[in-house]
Amino acid sequence: MLGEPRADRIVIVGASLAGLRAAETLRAEGFTGSLTLIGDETHPPYDRPPLSKQVLLGKVAADRTGLPQRRRLDADWRLGVRAGGLDPVGKRVLLDDGADVPFDRLLIATGTRARPWPHPDEAALDGVFTLRTSGDAAALAARLDAGPRRVLVIGAGFTGSEIASACRERGLEVTVAERGPAPLVGALGGTLGELAAKLQRAHGVDLRCGVTVTALEGDGRLTGAQFSDGTRIDADIAVIALGAVRNTEWLAESGLAAGPRGVTCDAGCRAFDMYGIVTDDIFAAGDVARFPHPLFEYQLLSLEHWGNAVAQAEVAAHNMVSPGPRRRPHLTVPAFWSSQFGLNIKSVGVPTFSDQVVIAQGSLKDARLVAVYGYRGRVTAAVSVNQARSLDYYRHLIETAAPFPPAPGAADQRESPVPVPSDVPDPKLLSHGPTVALTGHLPDRRLTVVQPAR
Ligand SMILES: Cc1cc2nc3c(=O)[nH]c(=O)nc-3n(C[C@H](O)[C@H](O)[C@H](O)COP(=O)(O)OP(=O)(O)OC[C@H]3O[C@@H](n4cnc5c(N)ncnc54)[C@H](O)[C@@H]3O)c2cc1C
C-alpha cells in the first residue's frame, strides 16, 4: 500500500523501455491513481537492440520492434511532445507545447541520444547517419539496401561494431575508424579488444585504429573522409557511432543533480538534488540514471544496458508506491549482450572496473572463451564469447566478491591461467571525464533558483 504522502498522480517522462516497464510495475503493484507517460518520440515504446542487428540486416522492419505491453496500463499517453522543464517545488513537468503536468511522484526515464558529429555542416551531408531511433534505423537500412560503394563507421564501440558487422554480412565494403587501439577496448579492455580487431579484419573490415576522422567531405552529399594520419577514403555513407549523450538538459533549472553523466540517484532510485540531498518524490531509472553500487565501491554507475533499464525501472516503480521500510535497493549485477561478426558476446559485472583479466575458459585462438576480470584480488566481471552457459556461475562469484583469479576448478584450463593487465582505458583520459565525478551544476550555479512556469 502507498506510503505517506499519498501519490495519486504519477508522471513518467521518457516513454521507452524504462518508462514502460515502470508503468507496468506500478499497475502490478496495485497503483490505481492517474498515470501519465510523456515521450518526445511519436511511436509507442519500442526495442532498440534489434535496430543495429536484425533491422540493419533487413530481417526485421524498423517499425516492427514495438515492445509488448504486458498488462493494461490505463495511462494517459502524451507522445510526440518533449518535457522542457521541471518545477520540483510546484511539482509540475513543463511541456514544450505549453502544457503543465502536475505530479505527486515523478519518474525520470529520458535515456540517452546519439552523440552527434561535432561539425554541423558535415553532419548535415546526405549520407551521414547516427543510430538511436527506429527512424534512424529505417533511414540507414534503406540506404544500405541501395548498395553504397563504401560505408565508413566512426567509432568501434558496441554499436559501431554491430553496424560494421551488419554491413559486412550484406557484402558491403566497410571502413571502421577507431581512436583507441582496438574495437571494444573502452568497454572490455585490451585482451578482448585485440580479439575483436582480428575478427573484424578476418571478416574483411578495413579497420583503422589509433586514428580519428578529421573531416567528412562532400558537397551536399558525402563523398569521403580524411583521417588524422593523412590518409583519405571515398565513402558514400558514414555512420557516427561515438556513444551517447544523456537527455538531462530539460532538468538544467530543476535543482536536481542532473548533468552530462546523468541524473544522480540513490540505490533506491530517488534522485538527488544538486546539494546531494535525496528527494522523496522524484525517481530516475534506465540509461539516464547514475547510481551507487556496493559491489563497485559505491562508485556512481551510468549504464547503457537493456537489462539495467528494466531492473531499475521495476525497483523505482516499487519504491514510488511503497513506504520507506518496504523500499528495495537496485542491486542487480549489470549485464549486457552483443552479437557481431559471428560472435555472441555476453557480459556480467563491470569489466572496466578491473585491473587484471584472465581467460578462465576456452581460448582466444578459438574465439570461444570466458574472460574473467578482477580488481584488487576479487572478481568484478566476466565476459563470454560464444560460451554463455557458465555466466551465471561467474555472476555468483561477482556477487560474493570471490577471490581473483578464480580458484582452480572454477576454470576448465588444465593449468592455472595467468592474469594479465586488463588494459581498460584510464577514465580520466576519456572525453567524458573521470568515472567518479561531481554531477549536477557548476559551482557558480549553486544558488540557482527553480524557475516558475515559462
Ligand atoms: C542501436 C542500439 C543497440 C543496442 N543494443 C543493445 C544490446 O545489444 N544489449 C543491451 O544490453 N543494450 C543495448 N542497447 C541499449 C538499450 O537499448 C538501452 O539501454 C535502453 O533503450 C535504455 O532504455 P531507457 O528507457 O532508459 O532509455 P531510452 O531507450 O533512451 O528511452 C528514453 C526515451 O525518452 C525520450 N526522451 C528524452 N528526452 C525527453 C524529454 N525531455 N521529454 C520527453 N521524452 C524524452 C527519448 O526520446 C526516448 O524515447 C542498444 C541501444 C541502441 C540504440
Short mmCIF file of C-alpha atoms and ligand atoms in Angstrom, two decimals:
data_model
loop_
_atom_site.label_atom_id
_atom_site.label_comp_id
_atom_site.label_asym_id
_atom_site.label_seq_id
_atom_site.Cartn_x
_atom_site.Cartn_y
_atom_site.Cartn_z
CA MET A 1 0.00 0.00 0.00
CA LEU A 2 1.02 3.57 -0.51
CA GLY A 3 3.24 5.33 1.96
CA GLU A 4 2.82 8.95 3.08
CA PRO A 5 2.40 11.41 1.48
CA ARG A 6 -0.15 9.92 -0.89
CA ALA A 7 0.82 9.54 -4.51
CA ASP A 8 -2.35 9.78 -6.57
CA ARG A 9 -0.74 11.19 -9.71
CA ILE A 10 2.35 9.57 -11.16
CA VAL A 11 4.07 11.04 -14.19
CA ILE A 12 6.78 9.25 -16.17
CA VAL A 13 8.94 11.29 -18.54
CA GLY A 14 10.52 9.10 -21.22
CA ALA A 15 8.15 6.63 -22.89
CA SER A 16 10.58 3.91 -23.84
CA LEU A 17 11.88 0.72 -22.21
CA ALA A 18 12.36 2.00 -18.64
CA GLY A 19 9.21 4.16 -18.76
CA LEU A 20 7.02 1.32 -19.99
CA ARG A 21 8.40 -1.25 -17.55
CA ALA A 22 7.92 1.18 -14.66
CA ALA A 23 4.33 1.84 -15.71
CA GLU A 24 3.61 -1.89 -15.87
CA THR A 25 5.15 -2.43 -12.44
CA LEU A 26 3.15 0.41 -10.90
CA ARG A 27 -0.08 -1.19 -12.02
CA ALA A 28 1.14 -4.64 -10.99
CA GLU A 29 1.85 -3.24 -7.51
CA GLY A 30 -1.74 -2.08 -7.26
CA PHE A 31 -1.34 1.62 -8.08
CA THR A 32 -4.79 2.82 -9.12
CA GLY A 33 -4.16 6.56 -9.40
CA SER A 34 -3.61 8.54 -12.59
CA LEU A 35 -0.60 7.55 -14.69
CA THR A 36 0.82 9.78 -17.42
CA LEU A 37 3.63 8.86 -19.81
CA ILE A 38 5.32 11.70 -21.67
CA GLY A 39 7.58 10.90 -24.63
CA ASP A 40 9.06 13.07 -27.34
CA GLU A 41 9.04 10.26 -29.89
CA THR A 42 5.77 9.73 -31.73
CA HIS A 43 5.97 5.91 -31.57
CA PRO A 44 4.73 3.82 -28.68
CA PRO A 45 7.69 2.22 -26.81
CA TYR A 46 9.90 0.03 -28.97
CA ASP A 47 13.03 -2.02 -28.55
CA ARG A 48 16.39 -0.60 -29.64
CA PRO A 49 18.79 -3.60 -29.61
CA PRO A 50 17.38 -5.03 -32.88
CA LEU A 51 17.97 -1.69 -34.64
CA SER A 52 21.71 -2.30 -35.07
CA LYS A 53 21.24 -6.04 -35.70
CA GLN A 54 18.17 -7.56 -37.42
CA VAL A 55 16.88 -4.23 -38.75
CA LEU A 56 20.16 -3.28 -40.48
CA LEU A 57 20.33 -6.78 -41.92
CA GLY A 58 16.90 -6.23 -43.45
CA LYS A 59 15.44 -9.16 -41.46
CA VAL A 60 13.04 -7.04 -39.40
CA ALA A 61 11.37 -3.77 -40.44
CA ALA A 62 12.33 -0.81 -38.26
CA ASP A 63 8.69 -0.24 -37.27
CA ARG A 64 8.27 -3.85 -36.08
CA THR A 65 10.33 -3.76 -32.88
CA GLY A 66 7.49 -2.50 -30.65
CA LEU A 67 7.74 -3.55 -27.00
CA PRO A 68 4.83 -5.73 -25.89
CA GLN A 69 2.58 -4.19 -23.25
CA ARG A 70 2.27 -6.91 -20.68
CA ARG A 71 -0.74 -5.52 -18.87
CA ARG A 72 -3.47 -2.92 -19.25
CA LEU A 73 -1.95 0.37 -18.24
CA ASP A 74 -4.94 2.66 -18.29
CA ALA A 75 -2.48 5.52 -18.82
CA ASP A 76 -2.63 8.94 -20.40
CA TRP A 77 -0.02 8.77 -23.19
CA ARG A 78 1.41 12.14 -24.25
CA LEU A 79 3.58 11.16 -27.20
CA GLY A 80 5.38 13.46 -29.62
CA VAL A 81 5.88 16.17 -27.01
CA ARG A 82 9.05 16.96 -25.16
CA ALA A 83 9.29 17.80 -21.47
CA GLY A 84 11.19 21.10 -21.43
CA GLY A 85 11.42 21.75 -17.71
CA LEU A 86 10.67 20.58 -14.21
CA ASP A 87 9.41 22.61 -11.28
CA PRO A 88 10.08 20.35 -8.27
CA VAL A 89 8.58 22.79 -5.76
CA GLY A 90 5.30 23.26 -7.63
CA LYS A 91 5.56 19.58 -8.66
CA ARG A 92 4.91 20.13 -12.36
CA VAL A 93 6.51 18.95 -15.57
CA LEU A 94 6.55 21.74 -18.15
CA LEU A 95 5.95 20.56 -21.69
CA ASP A 96 7.28 22.25 -24.81
CA ASP A 97 3.71 22.64 -26.10
CA GLY A 98 2.99 24.95 -23.16
CA ALA A 99 1.11 22.44 -21.02
CA ASP A 100 1.89 21.79 -17.34
CA VAL A 101 1.53 18.28 -15.97
CA PRO A 102 1.20 18.12 -12.18
CA PHE A 103 2.50 15.11 -10.27
CA ASP A 104 2.76 13.63 -6.79
CA ARG A 105 5.60 11.32 -7.86
CA LEU A 106 7.75 11.63 -10.96
CA LEU A 107 9.95 9.11 -12.74
CA ILE A 108 12.71 10.46 -14.98
CA ALA A 109 13.44 7.91 -17.71
CA THR A 110 14.67 10.09 -20.56
CA GLY A 111 17.57 7.85 -21.55
CA THR A 112 20.22 8.96 -24.00
CA ARG A 113 20.55 10.10 -27.60
CA ALA A 114 23.31 9.50 -30.13
CA ARG A 115 26.30 11.80 -29.74
CA PRO A 116 26.24 13.92 -32.91
CA TRP A 117 29.17 14.55 -35.26
CA PRO A 118 30.82 17.71 -33.88
CA HIS A 119 30.77 19.65 -37.17
CA PRO A 120 27.15 20.52 -38.03
CA ASP A 121 27.88 21.29 -41.73
CA GLU A 122 29.47 17.87 -42.19
CA ALA A 123 26.77 16.16 -40.13
CA ALA A 124 24.17 17.63 -42.48
CA LEU A 125 25.70 15.98 -45.57
CA ASP A 126 23.40 13.49 -47.25
CA GLY A 127 24.75 10.05 -46.31
CA VAL A 128 25.78 10.88 -42.72
CA PHE A 129 23.79 8.95 -40.10
CA THR A 130 23.54 8.25 -36.39
CA LEU A 131 21.67 5.27 -34.95
CA ARG A 132 19.45 5.57 -31.89
CA THR A 133 15.82 5.65 -33.00
CA SER A 134 13.69 3.44 -35.23
CA GLY A 135 13.58 6.34 -37.70
CA ASP A 136 17.40 6.38 -37.80
CA ALA A 137 17.44 2.62 -38.40
CA ALA A 138 14.80 2.80 -41.15
CA ALA A 139 16.72 5.53 -42.98
CA LEU A 140 20.08 3.76 -42.66
CA ALA A 141 18.67 0.35 -43.68
CA ALA A 142 17.11 1.92 -46.78
CA ARG A 143 20.47 3.40 -47.78
CA LEU A 144 22.23 0.10 -47.20
CA ASP A 145 19.59 -1.54 -49.46
CA ALA A 146 20.61 0.87 -52.20
CA GLY A 147 24.09 -0.69 -52.26
CA PRO A 148 26.58 2.01 -51.28
CA ARG A 149 30.16 1.62 -52.53
CA ARG A 150 31.69 2.04 -49.07
CA VAL A 151 30.34 2.59 -45.56
CA LEU A 152 32.51 4.42 -43.04
CA VAL A 153 31.74 3.64 -39.40
CA ILE A 154 33.23 6.17 -36.99
CA GLY A 155 33.74 4.61 -33.56
CA ALA A 156 34.18 0.90 -32.80
CA GLY A 157 32.24 0.52 -29.57
CA PHE A 158 29.37 -1.96 -29.45
CA THR A 159 27.01 -0.04 -31.72
CA GLY A 160 29.69 0.83 -34.31
CA SER A 161 30.97 -2.75 -34.36
CA GLU A 162 27.46 -4.16 -34.78
CA ILE A 163 26.79 -1.76 -37.66
CA ALA A 164 30.06 -2.78 -39.33
CA SER A 165 29.14 -6.44 -38.85
CA ALA A 166 25.70 -5.98 -40.44
CA CYS A 167 27.27 -4.15 -43.40
CA ARG A 168 29.80 -6.94 -43.98
CA GLU A 169 27.04 -9.54 -43.71
CA ARG A 170 25.31 -7.63 -46.52
CA GLY A 171 28.53 -7.84 -48.52
CA LEU A 172 29.23 -4.10 -48.34
CA GLU A 173 32.73 -2.58 -48.20
CA VAL A 174 33.30 -1.13 -44.71
CA THR A 175 35.96 1.06 -43.15
CA VAL A 176 35.92 1.40 -39.36
CA ALA A 177 37.80 4.30 -37.77
CA GLU A 178 38.57 3.99 -34.06
CA ARG A 179 40.55 6.44 -31.94
CA GLY A 180 41.57 3.75 -29.42
CA PRO A 181 43.97 0.88 -30.02
CA ALA A 182 41.24 -1.68 -30.90
CA PRO A 183 37.47 -2.11 -31.16
CA LEU A 184 35.55 -2.51 -27.87
CA VAL A 185 38.60 -1.51 -25.80
CA GLY A 186 36.61 1.15 -23.96
CA ALA A 187 34.15 -1.47 -22.68
CA LEU A 188 36.15 -4.70 -22.49
CA GLY A 189 39.82 -3.74 -22.28
CA GLY A 190 42.87 -4.78 -24.32
CA THR A 191 42.65 -8.60 -24.44
CA LEU A 192 39.19 -8.86 -25.96
CA GLY A 193 39.82 -5.70 -27.97
CA GLU A 194 42.65 -7.48 -29.77
CA LEU A 195 40.38 -10.43 -30.49
CA ALA A 196 37.70 -8.08 -31.85
CA ALA A 197 40.27 -6.40 -34.12
CA LYS A 198 41.41 -9.75 -35.52
CA LEU A 199 37.86 -10.84 -36.18
CA GLN A 200 36.85 -7.59 -37.86
CA ARG A 201 39.83 -7.86 -40.19
CA ALA A 202 39.16 -11.56 -40.83
CA HIS A 203 35.65 -10.54 -41.88
CA GLY A 204 37.04 -8.06 -44.39
CA VAL A 205 36.66 -4.81 -42.46
CA ASP A 206 39.19 -2.11 -43.31
CA LEU A 207 39.88 -1.41 -39.61
CA ARG A 208 41.92 1.69 -38.79
CA CYS A 209 42.78 2.08 -35.11
CA GLY A 210 44.64 4.91 -33.42
CA VAL A 211 43.22 7.41 -35.91
CA THR A 212 40.46 9.98 -35.87
CA VAL A 213 38.36 11.25 -38.74
CA THR A 214 39.35 14.87 -39.21
CA ALA A 215 36.83 15.80 -41.91
CA LEU A 216 33.83 14.44 -43.76
CA GLU A 217 33.92 15.63 -47.36
CA GLY A 218 31.16 16.34 -49.81
CA ASP A 219 29.11 18.96 -51.49
CA GLY A 220 25.58 18.30 -50.29
CA ARG A 221 26.29 14.57 -50.48
CA LEU A 222 29.01 12.71 -48.60
CA THR A 223 31.87 11.66 -50.88
CA GLY A 224 34.69 10.72 -48.50
CA ALA A 225 36.59 11.28 -45.30
CA GLN A 226 40.03 12.39 -44.16
CA PHE A 227 41.95 10.79 -41.30
CA SER A 228 44.40 12.16 -38.76
CA ASP A 229 47.20 10.03 -40.28
CA GLY A 230 46.92 11.97 -43.53
CA THR A 231 45.05 9.28 -45.48
CA ARG A 232 41.56 9.63 -47.01
CA ILE A 233 38.90 7.29 -48.37
CA ASP A 234 35.92 7.52 -50.68
CA ALA A 235 32.67 6.71 -48.87
CA ASP A 236 29.05 7.42 -49.61
CA ILE A 237 27.73 6.57 -46.14
CA ALA A 238 29.19 7.49 -42.76
CA VAL A 239 27.66 6.28 -39.51
CA ILE A 240 28.65 8.28 -36.47
CA ALA A 241 28.90 5.82 -33.56
CA LEU A 242 30.57 7.98 -30.93
CA GLY A 243 28.49 6.93 -27.96
CA ALA A 244 25.56 8.52 -26.25
CA VAL A 245 24.60 11.81 -24.62
CA ARG A 246 22.27 11.71 -21.62
CA ASN A 247 18.99 13.55 -22.02
CA THR A 248 19.22 15.80 -18.98
CA GLU A 249 19.16 19.30 -20.49
CA TRP A 250 15.48 19.69 -19.68
CA LEU A 251 16.43 19.41 -15.99
CA ALA A 252 19.02 22.19 -16.07
CA GLU A 253 16.95 24.59 -13.97
CA SER A 254 15.32 21.95 -11.80
CA GLY A 255 17.82 21.97 -8.95
CA LEU A 256 18.40 18.23 -9.36
CA ALA A 257 21.86 16.64 -9.58
CA ALA A 258 21.45 16.24 -13.32
CA GLY A 259 24.30 16.72 -15.75
CA PRO A 260 26.16 15.17 -18.67
CA ARG A 261 26.70 11.94 -16.74
CA GLY A 262 23.03 11.51 -15.89
CA VAL A 263 20.65 12.08 -13.01
CA THR A 264 22.29 11.01 -9.78
CA CYS A 265 20.07 8.91 -7.56
CA ASP A 266 20.41 6.64 -4.55
CA ALA A 267 20.27 2.86 -4.66
CA GLY A 268 16.51 3.15 -4.25
CA CYS A 269 16.32 5.26 -7.47
CA ARG A 270 15.43 8.51 -5.63
CA ALA A 271 17.02 11.48 -7.37
CA PHE A 272 19.44 13.73 -5.52
CA ASP A 273 19.12 17.46 -5.62
CA MET A 274 22.22 19.45 -6.51
CA TYR A 275 23.30 19.66 -2.88
CA GLY A 276 23.27 15.89 -2.56
CA ILE A 277 20.02 15.74 -0.59
CA VAL A 278 17.83 12.89 -1.69
CA THR A 279 14.36 13.84 -2.93
CA ASP A 280 11.41 11.76 -1.90
CA ASP A 281 9.08 12.21 -4.84
CA ILE A 282 11.40 12.23 -7.87
CA PHE A 283 12.93 8.99 -9.11
CA ALA A 284 15.21 8.05 -12.01
CA ALA A 285 15.75 4.82 -13.95
CA GLY A 286 17.39 3.47 -17.09
CA ASP A 287 20.16 4.93 -19.23
CA VAL A 288 19.68 8.42 -17.77
CA ALA A 289 20.24 7.32 -14.15
CA ARG A 290 23.53 7.35 -12.30
CA PHE A 291 23.54 5.31 -9.14
CA PRO A 292 25.86 3.85 -6.47
CA HIS A 293 26.52 0.12 -6.41
CA PRO A 294 28.09 -1.53 -3.34
CA LEU A 295 29.82 -4.20 -5.47
CA PHE A 296 31.77 -1.46 -7.24
CA GLU A 297 32.88 0.50 -4.19
CA TYR A 298 29.75 2.64 -4.32
CA GLN A 299 31.04 4.39 -7.41
CA LEU A 300 28.28 6.00 -9.40
CA LEU A 301 27.48 3.82 -12.40
CA SER A 302 25.98 5.13 -15.61
CA LEU A 303 24.95 2.10 -17.65
CA GLU A 304 23.53 1.77 -21.14
CA HIS A 305 22.20 -1.75 -20.76
CA TRP A 306 18.75 -3.05 -21.65
CA GLY A 307 18.65 -5.29 -18.57
CA ASN A 308 19.56 -2.44 -16.23
CA ALA A 309 16.78 -0.25 -17.65
CA VAL A 310 14.24 -2.99 -16.91
CA ALA A 311 15.50 -3.91 -13.43
CA GLN A 312 15.96 -0.32 -12.29
CA ALA A 313 12.55 0.72 -13.61
CA GLU A 314 10.93 -2.09 -11.64
CA VAL A 315 12.71 -1.08 -8.43
CA ALA A 316 11.91 2.60 -8.98
CA ALA A 317 8.23 1.86 -9.57
CA HIS A 318 8.02 -0.35 -6.50
CA ASN A 319 9.66 2.32 -4.34
CA MET A 320 7.42 5.06 -5.74
CA VAL A 321 4.41 3.39 -4.17
CA SER A 322 5.97 1.80 -1.10
CA PRO A 323 6.59 3.23 2.36
CA GLY A 324 10.24 3.62 3.43
CA PRO A 325 10.82 0.30 5.21
CA ARG A 326 9.40 -1.64 2.24
CA ARG A 327 11.60 0.06 -0.34
CA ARG A 328 14.12 -2.04 -2.23
CA PRO A 329 17.65 -1.27 -3.44
CA HIS A 330 18.61 -1.64 -7.09
CA LEU A 331 21.48 -4.10 -6.67
CA THR A 332 21.28 -6.13 -9.87
CA VAL A 333 24.66 -7.13 -11.27
CA PRO A 334 24.98 -5.23 -14.58
CA ALA A 335 24.70 -7.45 -17.67
CA PHE A 336 24.53 -6.93 -21.42
CA TRP A 337 24.92 -8.79 -24.69
CA SER A 338 26.01 -8.07 -28.23
CA SER A 339 26.16 -10.06 -31.43
CA GLN A 340 28.66 -9.21 -34.14
CA PHE A 341 30.92 -10.96 -36.67
CA GLY A 342 29.51 -14.35 -35.69
CA LEU A 343 30.26 -13.74 -32.02
CA ASN A 344 27.75 -13.89 -29.23
CA ILE A 345 29.24 -11.67 -26.52
CA LYS A 346 27.72 -11.58 -23.04
CA SER A 347 28.94 -9.68 -20.03
CA VAL A 348 28.16 -9.65 -16.32
CA GLY A 349 29.60 -7.20 -13.83
CA VAL A 350 31.59 -4.14 -14.87
CA PRO A 351 34.64 -5.10 -16.98
CA THR A 352 36.04 -1.58 -16.79
CA PHE A 353 36.13 -1.89 -13.00
CA SER A 354 39.22 -4.09 -13.16
CA ASP A 355 42.98 -4.15 -13.13
CA GLN A 356 43.51 -7.71 -14.41
CA VAL A 357 41.87 -10.19 -16.71
CA VAL A 358 42.30 -13.93 -17.17
CA ILE A 359 40.98 -16.33 -19.78
CA ALA A 360 39.26 -18.77 -17.40
CA GLN A 361 37.62 -20.99 -20.01
CA GLY A 362 38.22 -21.71 -23.68
CA SER A 363 40.78 -19.77 -25.70
CA LEU A 364 41.26 -16.60 -27.69
CA LYS A 365 42.51 -18.73 -30.61
CA ASP A 366 39.13 -20.48 -30.91
CA ALA A 367 37.18 -17.25 -30.23
CA ARG A 368 35.23 -19.25 -27.67
CA LEU A 369 36.01 -18.29 -24.11
CA VAL A 370 35.15 -16.71 -20.81
CA ALA A 371 37.34 -13.80 -19.72
CA VAL A 372 37.15 -13.05 -16.01
CA TYR A 373 38.06 -9.60 -14.72
CA GLY A 374 39.43 -8.81 -11.28
CA TYR A 375 40.04 -5.71 -9.23
CA ARG A 376 42.42 -5.77 -6.28
CA GLY A 377 42.11 -9.52 -5.95
CA ARG A 378 38.37 -10.06 -6.34
CA VAL A 379 36.19 -10.98 -9.29
CA THR A 380 34.31 -7.97 -10.71
CA ALA A 381 33.19 -9.05 -14.19
CA ALA A 382 33.11 -11.87 -16.72
CA VAL A 383 32.65 -11.74 -20.48
CA SER A 384 31.78 -14.80 -22.53
CA VAL A 385 32.39 -15.13 -26.23
CA ASN A 386 30.27 -17.89 -27.82
CA GLN A 387 30.14 -19.62 -24.44
CA ALA A 388 27.41 -18.04 -22.34
CA ARG A 389 26.39 -21.11 -20.36
CA SER A 390 28.66 -20.55 -17.36
CA LEU A 391 27.97 -16.84 -16.90
CA ASP A 392 25.53 -17.43 -14.06
CA TYR A 393 28.36 -19.10 -12.19
CA TYR A 394 30.57 -16.03 -12.63
CA ARG A 395 27.70 -13.75 -11.66
CA HIS A 396 27.68 -15.61 -8.35
CA LEU A 397 31.44 -15.05 -7.97
CA ILE A 398 30.94 -11.33 -8.58
CA GLU A 399 28.05 -11.11 -6.12
CA THR A 400 30.08 -12.84 -3.42
CA ALA A 401 33.27 -10.86 -4.14
CA ALA A 402 35.10 -14.16 -4.75
CA PRO A 403 38.90 -14.05 -4.94
CA PHE A 404 40.56 -13.27 -8.28
CA PRO A 405 41.89 -15.13 -10.19
CA PRO A 406 39.09 -17.68 -9.84
CA ALA A 407 40.10 -20.79 -7.87
CA PRO A 408 41.20 -23.87 -9.82
CA GLY A 409 38.03 -25.75 -10.60
CA ALA A 410 36.31 -22.50 -11.41
CA ALA A 411 38.16 -22.67 -14.69
CA ASP A 412 38.35 -25.51 -17.19
CA GLN A 413 42.04 -24.96 -18.03
CA ARG A 414 44.48 -27.71 -17.12
CA GLU A 415 46.97 -25.21 -15.73
CA SER A 416 46.08 -22.20 -13.65
CA PRO A 417 45.53 -19.40 -16.12
CA VAL A 418 47.79 -16.37 -15.80
CA PRO A 419 46.15 -12.99 -15.27
CA VAL A 420 47.33 -10.09 -17.42
CA PRO A 421 46.62 -6.37 -17.08
CA SER A 422 43.06 -5.70 -18.23
CA ASP A 423 44.16 -2.57 -20.12
CA VAL A 424 40.91 -0.75 -19.66
CA PRO A 425 41.34 2.88 -20.55
CA ASP A 426 42.01 5.36 -17.80
CA PRO A 427 38.61 7.00 -17.39
CA LYS A 428 40.36 10.32 -16.80
CA LEU A 429 41.58 10.22 -20.41
CA LEU A 430 38.12 9.73 -21.86
CA SER A 431 36.36 12.74 -23.20
CA HIS A 432 33.57 12.28 -20.68
CA GLY A 433 35.84 12.99 -17.70
CA PRO A 434 36.63 10.86 -14.67
CA THR A 435 34.42 7.93 -13.64
CA VAL A 436 33.70 9.34 -10.23
CA ALA A 437 32.79 12.94 -10.80
CA LEU A 438 30.66 15.55 -9.16
CA THR A 439 27.48 15.74 -11.14
CA GLY A 440 24.96 18.47 -11.36
CA HIS A 441 25.65 22.12 -11.66
CA LEU A 442 28.88 24.02 -11.85
CA PRO A 443 29.83 25.76 -8.60
CA ASP A 444 28.71 29.13 -9.96
CA ARG A 445 25.18 27.73 -10.25
CA ARG A 446 24.88 26.79 -6.58
CA LEU A 447 22.31 29.47 -5.99
CA THR A 448 20.14 28.55 -8.95
CA VAL A 449 16.55 29.28 -8.09
CA VAL A 450 13.97 26.97 -9.55
CA GLN A 451 12.22 28.85 -12.33
CA PRO A 452 8.48 29.25 -12.20
CA ALA A 453 6.47 28.10 -15.24
CA ARG A 454 7.62 29.66 -18.51
C1 LIG B 1 21.21 0.59 -31.70
C2 LIG B 1 21.19 0.14 -30.27
C3 LIG B 1 21.52 -1.18 -29.95
C4 LIG B 1 21.50 -1.61 -28.61
N1 LIG B 1 21.86 -2.90 -28.34
C5 LIG B 1 21.88 -3.31 -27.04
C6 LIG B 1 22.27 -4.64 -26.73
O1 LIG B 1 22.57 -5.44 -27.62
N2 LIG B 1 22.29 -5.01 -25.42
C7 LIG B 1 21.96 -4.14 -24.40
O2 LIG B 1 22.01 -4.51 -23.22
N3 LIG B 1 21.58 -2.87 -24.68
C8 LIG B 1 21.54 -2.44 -25.97
N4 LIG B 1 21.16 -1.15 -26.26
C9 LIG B 1 20.85 -0.23 -25.14
C10 LIG B 1 19.37 -0.28 -24.72
O3 LIG B 1 18.54 -0.14 -25.84
C11 LIG B 1 19.14 0.84 -23.72
O4 LIG B 1 19.83 0.50 -22.54
C12 LIG B 1 17.66 1.10 -23.42
O5 LIG B 1 16.99 1.56 -24.55
C13 LIG B 1 17.50 2.11 -22.30
O6 LIG B 1 16.16 2.37 -22.10
P1 LIG B 1 15.67 3.77 -21.44
O7 LIG B 1 14.17 3.68 -21.41
O8 LIG B 1 16.40 4.02 -20.20
O9 LIG B 1 16.16 4.90 -22.44
P2 LIG B 1 15.80 5.18 -23.97
O10 LIG B 1 15.52 3.91 -24.68
O11 LIG B 1 16.87 6.07 -24.47
O12 LIG B 1 14.44 5.99 -23.90
C14 LIG B 1 14.32 7.31 -23.43
C15 LIG B 1 13.10 7.92 -24.08
O13 LIG B 1 12.88 9.22 -23.54
C16 LIG B 1 12.65 10.14 -24.60
N5 LIG B 1 13.00 11.50 -24.14
C17 LIG B 1 14.24 12.02 -23.97
N6 LIG B 1 14.17 13.29 -23.50
C18 LIG B 1 12.85 13.56 -23.37
C19 LIG B 1 12.13 14.71 -22.93
N7 LIG B 1 12.77 15.82 -22.48
N8 LIG B 1 10.78 14.68 -22.95
C20 LIG B 1 10.12 13.56 -23.36
N9 LIG B 1 10.75 12.43 -23.79
C21 LIG B 1 12.10 12.43 -23.78
C22 LIG B 1 13.56 9.61 -25.70
O14 LIG B 1 13.23 10.15 -26.97
C23 LIG B 1 13.28 8.11 -25.59
O15 LIG B 1 12.12 7.76 -26.27
C24 LIG B 1 21.15 -0.70 -27.58
C25 LIG B 1 20.81 0.64 -27.91
C26 LIG B 1 20.82 1.05 -29.23
C27 LIG B 1 20.46 2.48 -29.56
#
